[in-house]
PDB file of N, CA and C in Angstrom:
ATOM      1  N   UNK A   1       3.281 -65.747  46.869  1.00 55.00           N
ATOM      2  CA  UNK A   1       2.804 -66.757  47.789  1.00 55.00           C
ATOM      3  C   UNK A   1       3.974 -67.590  48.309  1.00 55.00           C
ATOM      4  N   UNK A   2       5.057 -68.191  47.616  1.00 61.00           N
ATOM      5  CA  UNK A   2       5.663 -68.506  47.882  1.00 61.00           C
ATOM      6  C   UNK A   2       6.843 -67.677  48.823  1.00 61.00           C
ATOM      7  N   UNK A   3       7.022 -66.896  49.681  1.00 72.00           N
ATOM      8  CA  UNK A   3       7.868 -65.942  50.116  1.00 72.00           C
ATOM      9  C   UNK A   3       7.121 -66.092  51.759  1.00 72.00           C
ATOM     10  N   UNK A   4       5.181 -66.349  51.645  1.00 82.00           N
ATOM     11  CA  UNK A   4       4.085 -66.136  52.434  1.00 82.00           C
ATOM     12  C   UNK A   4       4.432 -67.698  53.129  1.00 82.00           C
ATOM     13  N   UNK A   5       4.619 -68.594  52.456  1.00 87.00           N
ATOM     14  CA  UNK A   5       4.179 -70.055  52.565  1.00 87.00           C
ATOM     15  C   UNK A   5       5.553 -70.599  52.826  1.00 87.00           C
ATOM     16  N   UNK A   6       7.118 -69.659  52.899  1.00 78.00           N
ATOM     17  CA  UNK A   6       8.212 -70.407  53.408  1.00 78.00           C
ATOM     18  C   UNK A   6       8.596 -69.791  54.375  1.00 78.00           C
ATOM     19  N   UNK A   7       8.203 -70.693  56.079  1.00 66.00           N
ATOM     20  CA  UNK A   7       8.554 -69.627  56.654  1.00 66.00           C
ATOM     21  C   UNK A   7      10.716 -69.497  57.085  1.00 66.00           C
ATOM     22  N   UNK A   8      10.882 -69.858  56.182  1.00 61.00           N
ATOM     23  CA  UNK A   8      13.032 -69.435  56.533  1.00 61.00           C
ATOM     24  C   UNK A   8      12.630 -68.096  55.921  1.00 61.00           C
ATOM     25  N   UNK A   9      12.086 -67.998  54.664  1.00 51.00           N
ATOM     26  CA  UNK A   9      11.829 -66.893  53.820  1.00 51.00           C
ATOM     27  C   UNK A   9      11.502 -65.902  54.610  1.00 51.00           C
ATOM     28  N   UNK A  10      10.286 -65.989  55.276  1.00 49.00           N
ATOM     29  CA  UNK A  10      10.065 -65.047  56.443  1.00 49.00           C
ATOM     30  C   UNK A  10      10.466 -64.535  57.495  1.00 49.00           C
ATOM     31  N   UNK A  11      11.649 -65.474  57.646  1.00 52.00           N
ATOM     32  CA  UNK A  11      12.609 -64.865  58.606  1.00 52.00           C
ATOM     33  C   UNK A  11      13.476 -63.863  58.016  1.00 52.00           C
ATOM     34  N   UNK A  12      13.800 -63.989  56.740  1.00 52.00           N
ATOM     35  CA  UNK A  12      14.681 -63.053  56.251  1.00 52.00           C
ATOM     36  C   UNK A  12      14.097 -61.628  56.117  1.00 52.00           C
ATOM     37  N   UNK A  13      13.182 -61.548  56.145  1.00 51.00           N
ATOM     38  CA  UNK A  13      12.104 -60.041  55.598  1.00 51.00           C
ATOM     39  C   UNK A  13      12.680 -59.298  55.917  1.00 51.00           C
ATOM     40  N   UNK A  14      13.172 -58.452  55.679  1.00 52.00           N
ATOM     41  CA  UNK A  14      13.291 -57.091  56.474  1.00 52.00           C
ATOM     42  C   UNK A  14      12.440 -56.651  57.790  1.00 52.00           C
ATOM     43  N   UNK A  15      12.614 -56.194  58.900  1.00 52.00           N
ATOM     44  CA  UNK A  15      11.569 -55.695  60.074  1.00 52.00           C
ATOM     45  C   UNK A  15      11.672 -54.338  59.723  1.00 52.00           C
ATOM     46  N   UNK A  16      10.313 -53.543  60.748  1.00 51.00           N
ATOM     47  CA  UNK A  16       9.971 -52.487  60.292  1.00 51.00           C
ATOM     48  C   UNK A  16      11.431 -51.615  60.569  1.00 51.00           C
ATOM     49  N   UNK A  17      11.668 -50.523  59.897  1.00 51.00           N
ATOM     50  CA  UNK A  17      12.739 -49.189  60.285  1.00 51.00           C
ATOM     51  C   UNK A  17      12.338 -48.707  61.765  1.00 51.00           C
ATOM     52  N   UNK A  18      12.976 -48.744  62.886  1.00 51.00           N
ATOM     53  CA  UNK A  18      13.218 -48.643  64.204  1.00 51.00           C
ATOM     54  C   UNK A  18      13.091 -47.084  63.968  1.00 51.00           C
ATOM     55  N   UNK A  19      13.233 -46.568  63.252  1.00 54.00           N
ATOM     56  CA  UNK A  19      13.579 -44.742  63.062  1.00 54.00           C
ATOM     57  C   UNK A  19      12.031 -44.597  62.601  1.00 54.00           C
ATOM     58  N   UNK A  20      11.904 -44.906  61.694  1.00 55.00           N
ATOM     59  CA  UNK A  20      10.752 -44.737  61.426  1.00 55.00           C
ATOM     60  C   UNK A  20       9.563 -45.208  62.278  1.00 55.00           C
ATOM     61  N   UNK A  21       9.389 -46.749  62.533  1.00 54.00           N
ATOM     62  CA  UNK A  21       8.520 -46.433  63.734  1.00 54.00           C
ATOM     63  C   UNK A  21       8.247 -45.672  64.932  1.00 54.00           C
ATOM     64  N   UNK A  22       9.491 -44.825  65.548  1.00 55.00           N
ATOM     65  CA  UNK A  22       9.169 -43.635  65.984  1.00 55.00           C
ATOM     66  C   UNK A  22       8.641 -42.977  65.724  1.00 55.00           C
ATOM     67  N   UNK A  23       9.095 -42.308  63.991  1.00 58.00           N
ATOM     68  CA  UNK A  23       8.897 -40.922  63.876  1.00 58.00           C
ATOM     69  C   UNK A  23       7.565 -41.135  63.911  1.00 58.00           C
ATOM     70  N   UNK A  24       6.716 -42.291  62.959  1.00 57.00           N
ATOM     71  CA  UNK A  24       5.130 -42.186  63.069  1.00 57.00           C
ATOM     72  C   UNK A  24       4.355 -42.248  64.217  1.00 57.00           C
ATOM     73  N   UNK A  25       5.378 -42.834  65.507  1.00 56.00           N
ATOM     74  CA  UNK A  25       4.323 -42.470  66.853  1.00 56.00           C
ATOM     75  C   UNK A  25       3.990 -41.809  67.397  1.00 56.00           C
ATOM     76  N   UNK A  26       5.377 -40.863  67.358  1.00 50.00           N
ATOM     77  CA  UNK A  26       5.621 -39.284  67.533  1.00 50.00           C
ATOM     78  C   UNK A  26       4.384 -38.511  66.891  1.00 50.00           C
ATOM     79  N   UNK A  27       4.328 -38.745  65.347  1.00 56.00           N
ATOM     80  CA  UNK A  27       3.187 -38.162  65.164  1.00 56.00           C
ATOM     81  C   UNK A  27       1.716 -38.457  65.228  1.00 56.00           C
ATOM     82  N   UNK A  28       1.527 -39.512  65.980  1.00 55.00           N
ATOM     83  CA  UNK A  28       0.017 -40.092  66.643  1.00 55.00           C
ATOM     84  C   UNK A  28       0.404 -40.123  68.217  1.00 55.00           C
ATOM     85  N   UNK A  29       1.383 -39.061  69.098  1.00 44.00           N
ATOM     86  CA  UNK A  29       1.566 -38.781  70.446  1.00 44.00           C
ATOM     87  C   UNK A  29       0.051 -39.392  71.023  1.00 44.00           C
ATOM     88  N   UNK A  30      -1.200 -38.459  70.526  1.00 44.00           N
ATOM     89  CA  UNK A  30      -2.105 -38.368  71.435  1.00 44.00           C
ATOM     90  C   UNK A  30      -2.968 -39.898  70.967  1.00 44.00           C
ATOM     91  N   UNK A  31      -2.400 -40.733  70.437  1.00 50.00           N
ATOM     92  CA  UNK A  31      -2.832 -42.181  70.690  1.00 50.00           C
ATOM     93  C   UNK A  31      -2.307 -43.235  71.845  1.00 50.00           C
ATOM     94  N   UNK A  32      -2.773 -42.609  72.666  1.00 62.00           N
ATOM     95  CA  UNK A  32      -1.910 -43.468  74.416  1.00 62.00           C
ATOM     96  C   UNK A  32      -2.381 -44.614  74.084  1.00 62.00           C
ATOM     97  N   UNK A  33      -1.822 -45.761  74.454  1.00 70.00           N
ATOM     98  CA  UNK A  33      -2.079 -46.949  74.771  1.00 70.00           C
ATOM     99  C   UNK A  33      -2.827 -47.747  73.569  1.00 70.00           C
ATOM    100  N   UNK A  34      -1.547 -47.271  72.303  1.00 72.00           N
ATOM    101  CA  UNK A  34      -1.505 -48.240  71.226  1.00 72.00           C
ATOM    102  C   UNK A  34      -0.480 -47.975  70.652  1.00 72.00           C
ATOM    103  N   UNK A  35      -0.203 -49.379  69.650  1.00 73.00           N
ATOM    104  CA  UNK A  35       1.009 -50.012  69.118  1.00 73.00           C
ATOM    105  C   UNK A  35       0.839 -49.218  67.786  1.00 73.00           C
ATOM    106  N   UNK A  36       1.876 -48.945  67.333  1.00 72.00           N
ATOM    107  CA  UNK A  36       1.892 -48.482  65.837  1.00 72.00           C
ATOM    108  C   UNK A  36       2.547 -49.835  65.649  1.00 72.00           C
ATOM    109  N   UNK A  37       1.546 -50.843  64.685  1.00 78.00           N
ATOM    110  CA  UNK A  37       1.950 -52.255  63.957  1.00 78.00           C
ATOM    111  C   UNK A  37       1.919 -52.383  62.319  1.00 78.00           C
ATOM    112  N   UNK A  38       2.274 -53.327  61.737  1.00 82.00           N
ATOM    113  CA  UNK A  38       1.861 -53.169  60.188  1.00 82.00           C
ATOM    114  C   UNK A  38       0.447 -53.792  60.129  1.00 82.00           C
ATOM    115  N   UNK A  39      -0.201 -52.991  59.452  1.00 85.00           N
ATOM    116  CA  UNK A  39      -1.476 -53.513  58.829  1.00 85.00           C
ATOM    117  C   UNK A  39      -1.862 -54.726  58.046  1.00 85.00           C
ATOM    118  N   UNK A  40      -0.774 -55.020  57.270  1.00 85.00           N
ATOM    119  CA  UNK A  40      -0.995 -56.512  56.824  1.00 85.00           C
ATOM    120  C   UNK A  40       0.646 -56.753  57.400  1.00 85.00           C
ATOM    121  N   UNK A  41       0.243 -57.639  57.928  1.00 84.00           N
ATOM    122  CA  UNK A  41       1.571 -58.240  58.454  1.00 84.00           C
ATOM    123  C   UNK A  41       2.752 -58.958  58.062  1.00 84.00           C
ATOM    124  N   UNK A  42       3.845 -59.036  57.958  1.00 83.00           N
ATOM    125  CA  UNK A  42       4.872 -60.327  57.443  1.00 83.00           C
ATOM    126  C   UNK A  42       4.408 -61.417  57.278  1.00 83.00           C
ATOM    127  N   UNK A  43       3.591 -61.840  57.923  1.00 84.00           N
ATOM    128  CA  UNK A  43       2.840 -63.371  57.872  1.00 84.00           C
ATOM    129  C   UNK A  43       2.206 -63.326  56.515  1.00 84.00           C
ATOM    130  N   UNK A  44       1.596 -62.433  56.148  1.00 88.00           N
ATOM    131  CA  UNK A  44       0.838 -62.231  54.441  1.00 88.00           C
ATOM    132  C   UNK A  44       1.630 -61.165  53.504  1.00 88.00           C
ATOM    133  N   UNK A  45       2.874 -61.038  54.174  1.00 85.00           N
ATOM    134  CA  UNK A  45       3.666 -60.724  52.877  1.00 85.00           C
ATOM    135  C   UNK A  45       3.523 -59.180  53.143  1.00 85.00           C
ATOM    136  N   UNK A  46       3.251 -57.930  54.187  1.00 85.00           N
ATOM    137  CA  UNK A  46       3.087 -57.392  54.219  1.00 85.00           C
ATOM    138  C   UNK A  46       4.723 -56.231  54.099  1.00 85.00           C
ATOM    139  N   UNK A  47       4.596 -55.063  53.881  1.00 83.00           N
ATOM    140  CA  UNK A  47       5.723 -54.021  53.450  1.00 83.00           C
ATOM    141  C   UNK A  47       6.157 -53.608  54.566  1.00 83.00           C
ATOM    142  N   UNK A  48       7.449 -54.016  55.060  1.00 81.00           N
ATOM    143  CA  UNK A  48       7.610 -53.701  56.221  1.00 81.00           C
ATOM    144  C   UNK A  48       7.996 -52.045  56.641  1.00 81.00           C
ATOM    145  N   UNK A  49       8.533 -51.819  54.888  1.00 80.00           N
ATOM    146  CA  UNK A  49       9.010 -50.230  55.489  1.00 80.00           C
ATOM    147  C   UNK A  49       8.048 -49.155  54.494  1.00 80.00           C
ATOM    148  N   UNK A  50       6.958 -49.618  54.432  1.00 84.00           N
ATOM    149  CA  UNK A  50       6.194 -48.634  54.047  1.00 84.00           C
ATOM    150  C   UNK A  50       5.682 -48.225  55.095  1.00 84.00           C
ATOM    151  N   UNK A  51       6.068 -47.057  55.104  1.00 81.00           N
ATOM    152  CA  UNK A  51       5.305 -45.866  56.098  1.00 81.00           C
ATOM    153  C   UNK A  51       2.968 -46.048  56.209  1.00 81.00           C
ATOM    154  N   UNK A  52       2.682 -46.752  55.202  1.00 84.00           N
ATOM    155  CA  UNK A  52       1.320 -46.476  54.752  1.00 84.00           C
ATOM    156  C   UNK A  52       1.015 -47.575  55.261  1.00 84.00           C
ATOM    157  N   UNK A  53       1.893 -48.396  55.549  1.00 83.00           N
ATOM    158  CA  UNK A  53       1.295 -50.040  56.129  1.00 83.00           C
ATOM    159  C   UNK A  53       1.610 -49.915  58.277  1.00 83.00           C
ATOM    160  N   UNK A  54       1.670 -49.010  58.427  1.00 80.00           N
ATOM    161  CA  UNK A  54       2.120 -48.515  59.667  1.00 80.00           C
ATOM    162  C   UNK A  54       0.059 -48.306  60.505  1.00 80.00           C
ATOM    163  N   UNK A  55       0.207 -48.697  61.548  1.00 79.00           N
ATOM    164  CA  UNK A  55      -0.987 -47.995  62.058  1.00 79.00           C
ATOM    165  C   UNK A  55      -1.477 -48.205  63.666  1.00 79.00           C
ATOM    166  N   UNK A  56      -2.163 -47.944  64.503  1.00 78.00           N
ATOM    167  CA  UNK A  56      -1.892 -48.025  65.475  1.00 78.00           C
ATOM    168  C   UNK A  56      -3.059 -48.915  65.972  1.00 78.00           C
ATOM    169  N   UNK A  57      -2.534 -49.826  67.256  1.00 79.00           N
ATOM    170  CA  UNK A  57      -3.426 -51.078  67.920  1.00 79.00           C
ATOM    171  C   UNK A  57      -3.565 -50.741  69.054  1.00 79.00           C
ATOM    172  N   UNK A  58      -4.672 -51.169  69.710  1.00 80.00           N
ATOM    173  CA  UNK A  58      -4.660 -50.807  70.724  1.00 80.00           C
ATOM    174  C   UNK A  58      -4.398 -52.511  71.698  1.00 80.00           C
ATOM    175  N   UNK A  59      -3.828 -51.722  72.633  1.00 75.00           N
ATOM    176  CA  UNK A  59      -3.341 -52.725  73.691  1.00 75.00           C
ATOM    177  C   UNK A  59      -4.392 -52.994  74.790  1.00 75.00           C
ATOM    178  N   UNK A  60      -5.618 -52.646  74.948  1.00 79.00           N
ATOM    179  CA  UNK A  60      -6.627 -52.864  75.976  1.00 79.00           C
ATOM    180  C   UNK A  60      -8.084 -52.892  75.036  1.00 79.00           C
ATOM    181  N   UNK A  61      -8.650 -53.665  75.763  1.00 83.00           N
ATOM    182  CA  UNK A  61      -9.864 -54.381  75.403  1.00 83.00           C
ATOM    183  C   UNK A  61      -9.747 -55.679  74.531  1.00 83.00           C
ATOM    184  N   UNK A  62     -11.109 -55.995  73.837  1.00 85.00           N
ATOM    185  CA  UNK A  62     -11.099 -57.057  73.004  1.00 85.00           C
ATOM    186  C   UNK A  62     -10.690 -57.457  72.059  1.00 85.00           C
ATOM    187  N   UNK A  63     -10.021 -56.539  71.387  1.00 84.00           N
ATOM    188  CA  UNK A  63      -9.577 -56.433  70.088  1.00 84.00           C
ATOM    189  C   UNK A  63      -7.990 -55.866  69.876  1.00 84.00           C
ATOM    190  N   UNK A  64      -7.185 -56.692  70.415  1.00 83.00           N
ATOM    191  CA  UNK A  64      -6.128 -56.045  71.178  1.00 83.00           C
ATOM    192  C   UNK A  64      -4.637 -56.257  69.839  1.00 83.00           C
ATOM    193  N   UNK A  65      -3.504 -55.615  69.536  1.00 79.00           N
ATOM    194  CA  UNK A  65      -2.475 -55.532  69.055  1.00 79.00           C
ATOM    195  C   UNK A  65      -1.934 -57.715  68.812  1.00 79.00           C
ATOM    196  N   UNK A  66      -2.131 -57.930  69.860  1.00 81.00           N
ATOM    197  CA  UNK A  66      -1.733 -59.374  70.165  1.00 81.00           C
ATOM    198  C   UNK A  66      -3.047 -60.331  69.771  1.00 81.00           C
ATOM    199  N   UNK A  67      -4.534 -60.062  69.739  1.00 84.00           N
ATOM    200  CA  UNK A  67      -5.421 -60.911  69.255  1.00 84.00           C
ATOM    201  C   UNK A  67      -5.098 -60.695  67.733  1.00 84.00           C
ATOM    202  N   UNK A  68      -4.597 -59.862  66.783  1.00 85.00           N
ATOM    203  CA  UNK A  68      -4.851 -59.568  65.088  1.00 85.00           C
ATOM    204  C   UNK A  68      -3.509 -60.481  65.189  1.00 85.00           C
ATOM    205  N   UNK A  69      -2.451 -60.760  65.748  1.00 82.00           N
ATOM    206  CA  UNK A  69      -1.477 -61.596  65.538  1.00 82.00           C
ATOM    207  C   UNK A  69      -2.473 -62.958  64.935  1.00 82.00           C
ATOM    208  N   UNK A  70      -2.722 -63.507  65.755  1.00 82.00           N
ATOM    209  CA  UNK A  70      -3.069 -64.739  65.901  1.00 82.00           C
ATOM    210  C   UNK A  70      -4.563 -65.016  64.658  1.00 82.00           C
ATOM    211  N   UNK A  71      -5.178 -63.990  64.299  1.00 86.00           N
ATOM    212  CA  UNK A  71      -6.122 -63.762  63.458  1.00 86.00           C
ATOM    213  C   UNK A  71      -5.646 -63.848  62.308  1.00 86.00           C
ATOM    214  N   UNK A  72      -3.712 -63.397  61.795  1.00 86.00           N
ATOM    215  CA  UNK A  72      -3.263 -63.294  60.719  1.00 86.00           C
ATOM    216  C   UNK A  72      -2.974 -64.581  60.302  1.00 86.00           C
ATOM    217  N   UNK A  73      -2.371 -65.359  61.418  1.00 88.00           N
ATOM    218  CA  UNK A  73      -2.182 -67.038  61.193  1.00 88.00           C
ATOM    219  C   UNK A  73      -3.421 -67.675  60.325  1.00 88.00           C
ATOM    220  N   UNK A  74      -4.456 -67.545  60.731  1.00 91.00           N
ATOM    221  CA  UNK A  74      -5.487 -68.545  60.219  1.00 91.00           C
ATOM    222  C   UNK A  74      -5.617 -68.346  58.848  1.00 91.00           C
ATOM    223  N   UNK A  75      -5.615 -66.649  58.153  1.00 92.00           N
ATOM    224  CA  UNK A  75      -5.981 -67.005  56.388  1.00 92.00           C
ATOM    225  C   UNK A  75      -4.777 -66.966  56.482  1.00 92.00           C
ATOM    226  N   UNK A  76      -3.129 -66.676  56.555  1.00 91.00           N
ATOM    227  CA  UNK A  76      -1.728 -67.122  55.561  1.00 91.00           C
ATOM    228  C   UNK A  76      -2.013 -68.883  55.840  1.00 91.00           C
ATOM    229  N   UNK A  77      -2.112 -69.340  56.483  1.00 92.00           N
ATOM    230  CA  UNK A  77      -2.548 -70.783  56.662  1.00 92.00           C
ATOM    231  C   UNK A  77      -3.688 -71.330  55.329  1.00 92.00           C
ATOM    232  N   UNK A  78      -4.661 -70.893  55.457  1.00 94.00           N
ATOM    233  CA  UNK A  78      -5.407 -70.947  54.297  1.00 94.00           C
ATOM    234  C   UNK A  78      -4.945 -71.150  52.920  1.00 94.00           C
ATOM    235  N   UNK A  79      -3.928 -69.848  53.101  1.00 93.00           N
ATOM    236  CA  UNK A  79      -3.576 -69.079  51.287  1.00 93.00           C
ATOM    237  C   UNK A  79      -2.329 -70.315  51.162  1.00 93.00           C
ATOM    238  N   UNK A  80      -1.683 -70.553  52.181  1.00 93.00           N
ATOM    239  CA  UNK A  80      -0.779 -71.569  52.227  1.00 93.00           C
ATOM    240  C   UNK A  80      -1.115 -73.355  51.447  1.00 93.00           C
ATOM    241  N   UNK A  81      -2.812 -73.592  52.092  1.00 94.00           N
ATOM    242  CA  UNK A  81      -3.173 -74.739  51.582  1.00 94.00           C
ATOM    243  C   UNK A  81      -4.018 -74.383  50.325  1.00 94.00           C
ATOM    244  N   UNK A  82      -4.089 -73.369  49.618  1.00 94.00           N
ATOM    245  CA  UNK A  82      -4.731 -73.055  48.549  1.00 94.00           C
ATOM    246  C   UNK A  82      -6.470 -73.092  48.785  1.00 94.00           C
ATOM    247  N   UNK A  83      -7.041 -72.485  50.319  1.00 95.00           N
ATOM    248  CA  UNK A  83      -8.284 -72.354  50.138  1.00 95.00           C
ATOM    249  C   UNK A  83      -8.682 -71.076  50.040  1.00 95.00           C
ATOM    250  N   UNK A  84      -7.751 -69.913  50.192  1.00 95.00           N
ATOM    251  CA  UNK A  84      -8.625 -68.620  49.624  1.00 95.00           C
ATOM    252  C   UNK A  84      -6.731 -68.276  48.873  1.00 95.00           C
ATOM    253  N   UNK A  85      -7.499 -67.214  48.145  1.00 94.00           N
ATOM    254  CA  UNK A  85      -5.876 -66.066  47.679  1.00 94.00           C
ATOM    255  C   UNK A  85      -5.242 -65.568  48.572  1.00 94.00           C
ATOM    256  N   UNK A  86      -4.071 -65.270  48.538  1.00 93.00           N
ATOM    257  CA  UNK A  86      -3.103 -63.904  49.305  1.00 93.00           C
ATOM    258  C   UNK A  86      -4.215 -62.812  49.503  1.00 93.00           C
ATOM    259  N   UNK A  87      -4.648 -62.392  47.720  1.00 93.00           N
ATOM    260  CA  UNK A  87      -5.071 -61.091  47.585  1.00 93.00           C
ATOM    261  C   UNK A  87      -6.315 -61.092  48.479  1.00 93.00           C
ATOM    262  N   UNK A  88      -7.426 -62.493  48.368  1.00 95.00           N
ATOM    263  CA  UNK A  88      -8.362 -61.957  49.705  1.00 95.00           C
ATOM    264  C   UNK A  88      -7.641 -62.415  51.363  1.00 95.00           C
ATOM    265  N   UNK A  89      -6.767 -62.553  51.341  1.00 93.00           N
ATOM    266  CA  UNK A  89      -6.559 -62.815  53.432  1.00 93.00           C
ATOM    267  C   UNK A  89      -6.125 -61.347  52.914  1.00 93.00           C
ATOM    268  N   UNK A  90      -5.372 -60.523  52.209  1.00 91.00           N
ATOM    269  CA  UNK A  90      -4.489 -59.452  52.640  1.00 91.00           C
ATOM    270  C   UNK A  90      -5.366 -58.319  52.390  1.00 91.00           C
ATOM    271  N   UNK A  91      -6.875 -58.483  51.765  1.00 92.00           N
ATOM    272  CA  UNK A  91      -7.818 -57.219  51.115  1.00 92.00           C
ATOM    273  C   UNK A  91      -8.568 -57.972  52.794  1.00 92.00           C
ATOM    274  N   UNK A  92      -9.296 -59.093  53.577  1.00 93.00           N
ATOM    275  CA  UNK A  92      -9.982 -58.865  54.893  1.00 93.00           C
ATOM    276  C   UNK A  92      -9.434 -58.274  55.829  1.00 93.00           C
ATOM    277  N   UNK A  93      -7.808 -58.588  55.939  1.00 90.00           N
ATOM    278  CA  UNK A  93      -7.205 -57.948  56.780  1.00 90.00           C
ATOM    279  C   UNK A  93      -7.005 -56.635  57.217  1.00 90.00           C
ATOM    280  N   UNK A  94      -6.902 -56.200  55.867  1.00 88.00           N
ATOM    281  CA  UNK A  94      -6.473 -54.490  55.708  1.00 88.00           C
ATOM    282  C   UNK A  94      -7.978 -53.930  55.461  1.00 88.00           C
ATOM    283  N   UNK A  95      -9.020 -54.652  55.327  1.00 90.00           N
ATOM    284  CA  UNK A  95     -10.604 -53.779  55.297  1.00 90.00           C
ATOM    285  C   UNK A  95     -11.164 -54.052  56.521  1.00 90.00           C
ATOM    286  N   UNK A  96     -10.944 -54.820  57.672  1.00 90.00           N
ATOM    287  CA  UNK A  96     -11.402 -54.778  59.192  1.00 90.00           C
ATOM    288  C   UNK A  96     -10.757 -56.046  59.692  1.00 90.00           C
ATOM    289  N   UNK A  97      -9.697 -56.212  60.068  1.00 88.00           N
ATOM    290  CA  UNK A  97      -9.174 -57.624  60.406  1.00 88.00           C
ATOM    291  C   UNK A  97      -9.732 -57.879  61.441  1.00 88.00           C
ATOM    292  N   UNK A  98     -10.604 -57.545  62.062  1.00 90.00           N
ATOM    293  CA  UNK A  98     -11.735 -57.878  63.336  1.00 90.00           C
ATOM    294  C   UNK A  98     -12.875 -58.790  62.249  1.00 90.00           C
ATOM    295  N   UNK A  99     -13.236 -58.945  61.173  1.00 93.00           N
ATOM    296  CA  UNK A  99     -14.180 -59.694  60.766  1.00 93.00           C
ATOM    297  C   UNK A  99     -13.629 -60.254  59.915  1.00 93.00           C
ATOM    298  N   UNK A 100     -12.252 -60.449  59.484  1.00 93.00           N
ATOM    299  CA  UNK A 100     -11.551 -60.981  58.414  1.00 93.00           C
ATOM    300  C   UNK A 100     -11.448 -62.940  58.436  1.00 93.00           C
ATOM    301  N   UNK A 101     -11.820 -63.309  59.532  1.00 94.00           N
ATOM    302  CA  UNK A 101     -11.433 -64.782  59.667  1.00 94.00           C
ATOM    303  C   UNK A 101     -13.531 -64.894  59.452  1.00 94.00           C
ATOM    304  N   UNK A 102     -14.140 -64.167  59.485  1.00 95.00           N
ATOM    305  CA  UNK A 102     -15.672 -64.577  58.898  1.00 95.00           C
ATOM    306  C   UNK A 102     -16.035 -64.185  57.512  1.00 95.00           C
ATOM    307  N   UNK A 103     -15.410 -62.988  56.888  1.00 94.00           N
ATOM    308  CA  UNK A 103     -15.352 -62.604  55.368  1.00 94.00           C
ATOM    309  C   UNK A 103     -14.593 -63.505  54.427  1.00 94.00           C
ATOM    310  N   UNK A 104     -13.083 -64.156  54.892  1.00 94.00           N
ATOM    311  CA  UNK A 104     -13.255 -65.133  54.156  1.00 94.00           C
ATOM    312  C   UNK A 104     -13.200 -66.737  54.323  1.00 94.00           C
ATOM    313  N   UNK A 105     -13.680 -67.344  55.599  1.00 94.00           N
ATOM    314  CA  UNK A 105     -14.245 -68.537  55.800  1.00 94.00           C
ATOM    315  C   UNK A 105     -13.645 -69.131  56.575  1.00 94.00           C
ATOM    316  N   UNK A 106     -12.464 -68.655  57.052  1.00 91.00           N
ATOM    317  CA  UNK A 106     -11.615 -69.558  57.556  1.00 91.00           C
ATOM    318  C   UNK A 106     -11.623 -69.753  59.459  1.00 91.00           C
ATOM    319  N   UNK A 107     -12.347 -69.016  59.667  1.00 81.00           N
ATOM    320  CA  UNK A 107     -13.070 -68.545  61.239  1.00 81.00           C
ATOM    321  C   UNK A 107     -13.896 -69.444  61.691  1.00 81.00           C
TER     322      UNK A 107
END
């Protein structure tokens, strides 16, 4: 939590492998018009170079690469003031981060 809750700390993270985010887009070619992003994000402490935290967003419609940004703010904010855990913002996120700010309260 503490790594989640300082953000200098978070500047230091490692970002994802530039090589590697290729190679995995390369192999989702026929996903046009989405982001291969991390699934739980730096903001909740997420693995930047695990290949398994890799996945793809889409950039059009309602539910867009840039709305789950702003969705991740509200529970590390939370876990920050001690109203839910890491482990639940980073288990709503990674089980449908489209309903994750109503699963755990902070929405």
């Amino acid at each position: 939590m503490n790594t989640v809750c300082n953000s200098s700390a978070l500047k230091r993270r490692p970002r994802p492998h530039a090589t590697r985010a290729r190679t995995h887009a390369r192999a989702h070619a026929a996903d046009q018009g989405l982001e291969h992003r991390l699934r739980n994000g730096l903001e909740l402490g997420g693995a930047p170079r695990d290949p398994g935290n890799l996945w793809p967003e889409p950039h059009y419609g309602t539910k867009t690469a840039s709305t789950k940004d702003g969705t991740e703010t509200k529970p590390k904010n939370a876990v920050c003031n001690r109203t839910i855990t890491l482990s639940a913002a980073r288990s709503a996120i990674k089980n449908n981060w489209t309903t994750a700010l109503q699963v755990t309260g902070v929405g």
